PDB file of C-alpha atoms in Angstrom:
ATOM      1  CA  MET A 985     -12.204  14.839  10.685  1.00  0.00           C
ATOM      2  CA  THR A 986      -8.604  13.816  10.064  1.00  0.00           C
ATOM      3  CA  LEU A 987      -7.248  15.121   6.745  1.00  0.00           C
ATOM      4  CA  ILE A 988      -5.763  12.319   4.649  1.00  0.00           C
ATOM      5  CA  ALA A 989      -4.199  13.115   1.265  1.00  0.00           C
ATOM      6  CA  VAL A 990      -4.575  10.433  -1.408  1.00  0.00           C
ATOM      7  CA  LEU A 991      -1.875  11.071  -4.012  1.00  0.00           C
ATOM      8  CA  ASP A 992      -3.474  11.722  -7.395  1.00  0.00           C
ATOM      9  CA  TYR A 993      -0.974  10.899 -10.125  1.00  0.00           C
ATOM     10  CA  GLY A 994      -3.637  10.248 -12.742  1.00  0.00           C
ATOM     11  CA  ILE A 995      -3.480   6.477 -13.072  1.00  0.00           C
ATOM     12  CA  GLY A 996      -5.739   3.683 -11.825  1.00  0.00           C
ATOM     13  CA  ASN A 997      -8.869   3.802  -9.731  1.00  0.00           C
ATOM     14  CA  LEU A 998      -7.560   6.105  -7.026  1.00  0.00           C
ATOM     15  CA  ARG A 999     -11.034   7.219  -5.981  1.00  0.00           C
ATOM     16  CA  SER A1000     -11.896   3.812  -4.498  1.00  0.00           C
ATOM     17  CA  ALA A1001      -9.208   4.291  -1.836  1.00  0.00           C
ATOM     18  CA  GLN A1002     -10.503   7.799  -1.142  1.00  0.00           C
ATOM     19  CA  LYS A1003     -14.068   6.537  -0.675  1.00  0.00           C
ATOM     20  CA  ALA A1004     -12.966   3.752   1.675  1.00  0.00           C
ATOM     21  CA  LEU A1005     -11.054   6.260   3.816  1.00  0.00           C
ATOM     22  CA  GLU A1006     -14.132   8.474   3.931  1.00  0.00           C
ATOM     23  CA  HIS A1007     -16.148   5.430   5.027  1.00  0.00           C
ATOM     24  CA  VAL A1008     -13.954   5.066   8.152  1.00  0.00           C
ATOM     25  CA  GLY A1009     -14.355   8.757   9.020  1.00  0.00           C
ATOM     26  CA  ALA A1010     -11.438  10.517   7.348  1.00  0.00           C
ATOM     27  CA  ASP A1011     -11.551  13.764   5.391  1.00  0.00           C
ATOM     28  CA  ALA A1012      -9.871  12.078   2.430  1.00  0.00           C
ATOM     29  CA  ARG A1013      -8.823  14.280  -0.505  1.00  0.00           C
ATOM     30  CA  LEU A1014      -7.628  12.998  -3.872  1.00  0.00           C
ATOM     31  CA  THR A1015      -4.959  15.578  -4.645  1.00  0.00           C
ATOM     32  CA  ALA A1016      -1.695  16.498  -6.349  1.00  0.00           C
ATOM     33  CA  ASP A1017      -1.495  19.858  -4.529  1.00  0.00           C
ATOM     34  CA  PRO A1018       1.776  20.037  -2.519  1.00  0.00           C
ATOM     35  CA  GLY A1019       0.254  22.473  -0.049  1.00  0.00           C
ATOM     36  CA  LEU A1020      -2.665  20.199   0.754  1.00  0.00           C
ATOM     37  CA  ILE A1021      -0.358  17.185   0.974  1.00  0.00           C
ATOM     38  CA  ARG A1022       1.870  19.051   3.442  1.00  0.00           C
ATOM     39  CA  ASP A1023      -1.197  19.961   5.532  1.00  0.00           C
ATOM     40  CA  ALA A1024      -2.476  16.380   5.694  1.00  0.00           C
ATOM     41  CA  ALA A1025      -2.128  14.309   8.856  1.00  0.00           C
ATOM     42  CA  GLY A1026      -1.455  11.222   6.754  1.00  0.00           C
ATOM     43  CA  VAL A1027      -0.763  10.401   3.115  1.00  0.00           C
ATOM     44  CA  VAL A1028      -1.834   7.391   1.029  1.00  0.00           C
ATOM     45  CA  LEU A1029      -0.241   6.123  -2.188  1.00  0.00           C
ATOM     46  CA  PRO A1030      -2.621   3.720  -3.974  1.00  0.00           C
ATOM     47  CA  GLY A1031      -1.994   2.082  -7.317  1.00  0.00           C
ATOM     48  CA  VAL A1032      -3.203  -0.479  -9.835  1.00  0.00           C
ATOM     49  CA  GLY A1033      -1.708  -1.678 -13.107  1.00  0.00           C
ATOM     50  CA  ALA A1034       1.932  -2.008 -14.137  1.00  0.00           C
ATOM     51  CA  PHE A1035       4.838  -0.932 -11.920  1.00  0.00           C
ATOM     52  CA  GLY A1036       6.675   0.948 -14.678  1.00  0.00           C
ATOM     53  CA  ARG A1037       3.689   2.917 -15.890  1.00  0.00           C
ATOM     54  CA  CYS A1038       2.711   3.883 -12.346  1.00  0.00           C
ATOM     55  CA  MET A1039       6.268   4.921 -11.476  1.00  0.00           C
ATOM     56  CA  GLN A1040       6.523   7.028 -14.636  1.00  0.00           C
ATOM     57  CA  ALA A1041       3.232   8.759 -13.868  1.00  0.00           C
ATOM     58  CA  LEU A1042       4.274   9.394 -10.267  1.00  0.00           C
ATOM     59  CA  ARG A1043       7.513  11.009 -11.412  1.00  0.00           C
ATOM     60  CA  ALA A1044       5.814  13.029 -14.160  1.00  0.00           C
ATOM     61  CA  SER A1045       3.423  14.470 -11.569  1.00  0.00           C
ATOM     62  CA  GLY A1046       6.258  15.350  -9.182  1.00  0.00           C
ATOM     63  CA  LEU A1047       4.601  13.299  -6.463  1.00  0.00           C
ATOM     64  CA  ASP A1048       7.608  11.010  -6.120  1.00  0.00           C
ATOM     65  CA  ALA A1049       9.413  13.912  -4.430  1.00  0.00           C
ATOM     66  CA  MET A1050       6.351  14.603  -2.262  1.00  0.00           C
ATOM     67  CA  ALA A1051       6.269  10.966  -1.144  1.00  0.00           C
ATOM     68  CA  HIS A1052       9.898  11.210  -0.013  1.00  0.00           C
ATOM     69  CA  GLU A1053       9.204  14.512   1.727  1.00  0.00           C
ATOM     70  CA  VAL A1054       6.236  13.112   3.660  1.00  0.00           C
ATOM     71  CA  VAL A1055       8.179  10.036   4.755  1.00  0.00           C
ATOM     72  CA  ASP A1056      11.204  12.138   5.745  1.00  0.00           C
ATOM     73  CA  THR A1057       9.064  14.416   7.926  1.00  0.00           C
ATOM     74  CA  GLY A1058       7.771  11.391   9.858  1.00  0.00           C
ATOM     75  CA  ARG A1059       4.104  11.693   8.968  1.00  0.00           C
ATOM     76  CA  PRO A1060       2.103   8.486   8.586  1.00  0.00           C
ATOM     77  CA  PHE A1061       2.316   7.120   5.035  1.00  0.00           C
ATOM     78  CA  LEU A1062       0.394   4.162   3.581  1.00  0.00           C
ATOM     79  CA  GLY A1063       1.115   2.378   0.284  1.00  0.00           C
ATOM     80  CA  ILE A1064      -1.590   0.170  -1.246  1.00  0.00           C
ATOM     81  CA  CYS A1065      -1.091  -2.631  -3.837  1.00  0.00           C
ATOM     82  CA  ILE A1066       1.117  -1.164  -6.609  1.00  0.00           C
ATOM     83  CA  GLY A1067       1.531   1.792  -4.270  1.00  0.00           C
ATOM     84  CA  MET A1068       3.248  -0.622  -1.877  1.00  0.00           C
ATOM     85  CA  GLN A1069       5.446  -2.003  -4.655  1.00  0.00           C
ATOM     86  CA  LEU A1070       6.531   1.507  -5.697  1.00  0.00           C
ATOM     87  CA  LEU A1071       8.057   1.990  -2.244  1.00  0.00           C
ATOM     88  CA  PHE A1072      10.760  -0.599  -2.972  1.00  0.00           C
ATOM     89  CA  GLU A1073      13.966  -0.178  -4.929  1.00  0.00           C
ATOM     90  CA  ALA A1074      13.022  -2.042  -8.108  1.00  0.00           C
ATOM     91  CA  SER A1075      10.631  -4.506  -9.736  1.00  0.00           C
ATOM     92  CA  GLU A1076      11.178  -7.427 -12.089  1.00  0.00           C
ATOM     93  CA  GLU A1077       8.075  -6.238 -13.937  1.00  0.00           C
ATOM     94  CA  SER A1078       9.852  -3.049 -15.096  1.00  0.00           C
ATOM     95  CA  PRO A1079      13.589  -3.460 -14.452  1.00  0.00           C
ATOM     96  CA  GLU A1080      14.382  -0.267 -16.366  1.00  0.00           C
ATOM     97  CA  GLU A1081      12.280   1.835 -13.971  1.00  0.00           C
ATOM     98  CA  PRO A1082      13.687   2.336 -10.447  1.00  0.00           C
ATOM     99  CA  GLY A1083      11.268   2.480  -7.542  1.00  0.00           C
ATOM    100  CA  LEU A1084      11.148   5.086  -4.794  1.00  0.00           C
ATOM    101  CA  GLY A1085      13.673   3.210  -2.646  1.00  0.00           C
ATOM    102  CA  ILE A1086      11.859   4.118   0.575  1.00  0.00           C
ATOM    103  CA  LEU A1087      11.831   0.460   1.650  1.00  0.00           C
ATOM    104  CA  PRO A1088      14.641  -2.081   1.146  1.00  0.00           C
ATOM    105  CA  GLY A1089      14.301  -4.854  -1.392  1.00  0.00           C
ATOM    106  CA  SER A1090      12.658  -5.451  -4.742  1.00  0.00           C
ATOM    107  CA  VAL A1091       9.451  -6.814  -6.240  1.00  0.00           C
ATOM    108  CA  ARG A1092       9.490 -10.247  -7.872  1.00  0.00           C
ATOM    109  CA  LEU A1093       7.130 -12.395  -9.921  1.00  0.00           C
ATOM    110  CA  LEU A1094       4.946 -14.773  -7.925  1.00  0.00           C
ATOM    111  CA  PRO A1095       6.389 -18.302  -7.797  1.00  0.00           C
ATOM    112  CA  GLU A1096       6.082 -20.927 -10.512  1.00  0.00           C
ATOM    113  CA  GLY A1097       3.115 -23.256 -10.260  1.00  0.00           C
ATOM    114  CA  VAL A1098       0.520 -20.674  -9.202  1.00  0.00           C
ATOM    115  CA  LYS A1099      -1.987 -18.801 -11.311  1.00  0.00           C
ATOM    116  CA  ARG A1100      -0.944 -15.247 -12.066  1.00  0.00           C
ATOM    117  CA  PRO A1101      -2.373 -12.911 -11.065  1.00  0.00           C
ATOM    118  CA  GLN A1102      -3.475 -13.992  -7.636  1.00  0.00           C
ATOM    119  CA  MET A1103      -7.041 -12.682  -7.851  1.00  0.00           C
ATOM    120  CA  GLN A1104      -8.841 -13.951  -4.782  1.00  0.00           C
ATOM    121  CA  TRP A1105      -9.484 -13.711  -1.068  1.00  0.00           C
ATOM    122  CA  ASN A1106      -6.645 -15.121   1.007  1.00  0.00           C
ATOM    123  CA  LEU A1107      -5.971 -15.585   4.703  1.00  0.00           C
ATOM    124  CA  LEU A1108      -3.493 -13.234   6.367  1.00  0.00           C
ATOM    125  CA  GLU A1109      -0.889 -14.735   8.681  1.00  0.00           C
ATOM    126  CA  ARG A1110       0.169 -12.024  11.104  1.00  0.00           C
ATOM    127  CA  ARG A1111       3.842 -11.566  11.959  1.00  0.00           C
ATOM    128  CA  GLY A1112       4.120 -10.376  15.528  1.00  0.00           C
ATOM    129  CA  ASP A1113       1.428  -7.900  16.552  1.00  0.00           C
ATOM    130  CA  PRO A1114       1.009  -5.498  13.606  1.00  0.00           C
ATOM    131  CA  ALA A1115      -0.741  -2.265  14.543  1.00  0.00           C
ATOM    132  CA  LEU A1116      -2.300  -2.102  11.079  1.00  0.00           C
ATOM    133  CA  LEU A1117      -4.310  -5.262  11.811  1.00  0.00           C
ATOM    134  CA  ALA A1118      -5.014  -4.609  15.485  1.00  0.00           C
ATOM    135  CA  GLY A1119      -8.745  -4.147  14.852  1.00  0.00           C
ATOM    136  CA  ALA A1120      -9.051  -6.779  12.129  1.00  0.00           C
ATOM    137  CA  PRO A1121     -11.066  -9.944  12.658  1.00  0.00           C
ATOM    138  CA  ASP A1122      -9.352 -13.225  13.463  1.00  0.00           C
ATOM    139  CA  PRO A1123      -9.027 -14.974  11.062  1.00  0.00           C
ATOM    140  CA  ALA A1124      -8.342 -11.994   8.811  1.00  0.00           C
ATOM    141  CA  TRP A1125      -9.206 -12.423   5.132  1.00  0.00           C
ATOM    142  CA  ALA A1126      -8.098  -9.916   2.508  1.00  0.00           C
ATOM    143  CA  TYR A1127      -8.554  -9.491  -1.241  1.00  0.00           C
ATOM    144  CA  PHE A1128      -5.552  -9.623  -3.588  1.00  0.00           C
ATOM    145  CA  VAL A1129      -5.057  -8.799  -7.270  1.00  0.00           C
ATOM    146  CA  HIS A1130      -1.355  -9.032  -8.183  1.00  0.00           C
ATOM    147  CA  SER A1131       1.287 -10.985 -10.078  1.00  0.00           C
ATOM    148  CA  TYR A1132       4.332  -9.570  -8.253  1.00  0.00           C
ATOM    149  CA  ALA A1133       5.195  -9.372  -4.560  1.00  0.00           C
ATOM    150  CA  ALA A1134       7.860  -7.841  -2.345  1.00  0.00           C
ATOM    151  CA  ASP A1135      11.140  -9.600  -1.588  1.00  0.00           C
ATOM    152  CA  THR A1136      12.331  -7.682   1.438  1.00  0.00           C
ATOM    153  CA  ASP A1137      13.844  -7.758   4.928  1.00  0.00           C
ATOM    154  CA  ASP A1138      11.827 -10.127   7.145  1.00  0.00           C
ATOM    155  CA  ALA A1139      12.071  -7.557   9.943  1.00  0.00           C
ATOM    156  CA  ILE A1140       9.587  -5.241   8.216  1.00  0.00           C
ATOM    157  CA  VAL A1141       7.059  -7.928   7.190  1.00  0.00           C
ATOM    158  CA  THR A1142       3.869  -7.697   9.273  1.00  0.00           C
ATOM    159  CA  SER A1143       1.741 -10.305   7.485  1.00  0.00           C
ATOM    160  CA  THR A1144       1.941 -12.900   4.737  1.00  0.00           C
ATOM    161  CA  CYS A1145      -0.459 -15.080   2.791  1.00  0.00           C
ATOM    162  CA  ASP A1146       0.098 -18.560   1.368  1.00  0.00           C
ATOM    163  CA  TYR A1147       0.210 -18.622  -2.429  1.00  0.00           C
ATOM    164  CA  GLY A1148       2.722 -21.197  -3.592  1.00  0.00           C
ATOM    165  CA  GLY A1149       4.611 -20.377  -0.393  1.00  0.00           C
ATOM    166  CA  PRO A1150       4.613 -17.317   1.871  1.00  0.00           C
ATOM    167  CA  VAL A1151       3.881 -14.071   0.012  1.00  0.00           C
ATOM    168  CA  VAL A1152       4.384 -10.677   1.675  1.00  0.00           C
ATOM    169  CA  ALA A1153       0.957  -9.151   2.331  1.00  0.00           C
ATOM    170  CA  SER A1154       1.905  -6.125   4.448  1.00  0.00           C
ATOM    171  CA  VAL A1155       4.977  -4.340   5.776  1.00  0.00           C
ATOM    172  CA  ALA A1156       5.780  -1.598   8.258  1.00  0.00           C
ATOM    173  CA  ARG A1157       8.878   0.436   8.998  1.00  0.00           C
ATOM    174  CA  GLY A1158       8.864   3.612  11.050  1.00  0.00           C
ATOM    175  CA  ASN A1159       6.097   5.873   9.799  1.00  0.00           C
ATOM    176  CA  VAL A1160       5.515   3.776   6.658  1.00  0.00           C
ATOM    177  CA  TRP A1161       2.848   1.074   6.374  1.00  0.00           C
ATOM    178  CA  ALA A1162       1.970  -0.761   3.169  1.00  0.00           C
ATOM    179  CA  THR A1163      -0.375  -3.522   2.017  1.00  0.00           C
ATOM    180  CA  GLN A1164      -0.224  -5.764  -1.040  1.00  0.00           C
ATOM    181  CA  PHE A1165      -3.912  -6.527  -0.572  1.00  0.00           C
ATOM    182  CA  HIS A1166      -6.614  -3.990  -1.398  1.00  0.00           C
ATOM    183  CA  PRO A1167      -8.074  -2.666   1.891  1.00  0.00           C
ATOM    184  CA  GLU A1168     -10.942  -1.002   0.006  1.00  0.00           C
ATOM    185  CA  LYS A1169     -11.998  -4.449  -1.323  1.00  0.00           C
ATOM    186  CA  SER A1170     -11.238  -6.474   1.810  1.00  0.00           C
ATOM    187  CA  GLY A1171     -14.393  -6.041   3.861  1.00  0.00           C
ATOM    188  CA  ARG A1172     -13.960  -5.889   7.649  1.00  0.00           C
ATOM    189  CA  THR A1173     -10.226  -6.572   7.484  1.00  0.00           C
ATOM    190  CA  GLY A1174      -9.590  -3.750   5.043  1.00  0.00           C
ATOM    191  CA  LEU A1175     -11.775  -1.223   6.815  1.00  0.00           C
ATOM    192  CA  ALA A1176     -10.084  -2.069  10.122  1.00  0.00           C
ATOM    193  CA  ALA A1177      -6.673  -1.484   8.524  1.00  0.00           C
ATOM    194  CA  LEU A1178      -7.724   1.879   7.089  1.00  0.00           C
ATOM    195  CA  ALA A1179      -9.328   2.893  10.404  1.00  0.00           C
ATOM    196  CA  ALA A1180      -6.082   2.016  12.201  1.00  0.00           C
ATOM    197  CA  PHE A1181      -4.125   4.183   9.767  1.00  0.00           C
ATOM    198  CA  VAL A1182      -6.494   7.137  10.161  1.00  0.00           C
ATOM    199  CA  ALA A1183      -6.378   6.856  13.956  1.00  0.00           C
ATOM    200  CA  ALA A1184      -2.582   6.750  13.891  1.00  0.00           C
ATOM    201  CA  ALA A1185      -2.499   9.798  11.597  1.00  0.00           C
ATOM    202  CA  GLU A1186      -4.814  11.667  13.961  1.00  0.00           C
ATOM    203  CA  GLU A1187      -2.428  10.908  16.811  1.00  0.00           C
ATOM    204  CA  GLY A1188       0.612  11.750  14.694  1.00  0.00           C
ATOM    205  CA  ARG A1189       2.320   8.395  14.964  1.00  0.00           C
ATOM    206  CA  LEU A1190       2.637   4.972  13.380  1.00  0.00           C
TER     207      LEU A1190
END
């Protein structure tokens, strides 16, 4: 089975992502061990809660440096929910806490006039032909729980959902994929996305 490292920085329900990856056939390990992370074919950064608290915990664990190392070596890397948001440069939720800066842009509060958080199933609108959603059903529904969303370069956006206007639901650049929705809670769509990531990790490409 393909070894996937799920970064364990001690915050949120990280085990749910691990279990979903196991469900699609990966040897998923929840770990903070640099050696195991370096041995993994792919690495996943999940996250729930507040941007600042998650970023602080990631830095305290030293896994911020590991995330950069994995991305720099070209191995497949997947950010999920807050894990996606941490990949950007900053967030309005915690302006004093810089993000990883792996992806361009920042994270902003969902627009006025909508309930925050968005806590519901929503329809994904694909942009182009995203590999992450290649095996997903059409229409593809996904489950969201968030009050903030990425404001980034349109060129890296692979899907959006409509919530008071278009909201970034997933992005991809090089060896980095990320989803604002929770794949582990998104039924067939989510499992297809995780299976696509595992298959890409096994092949050594994204």
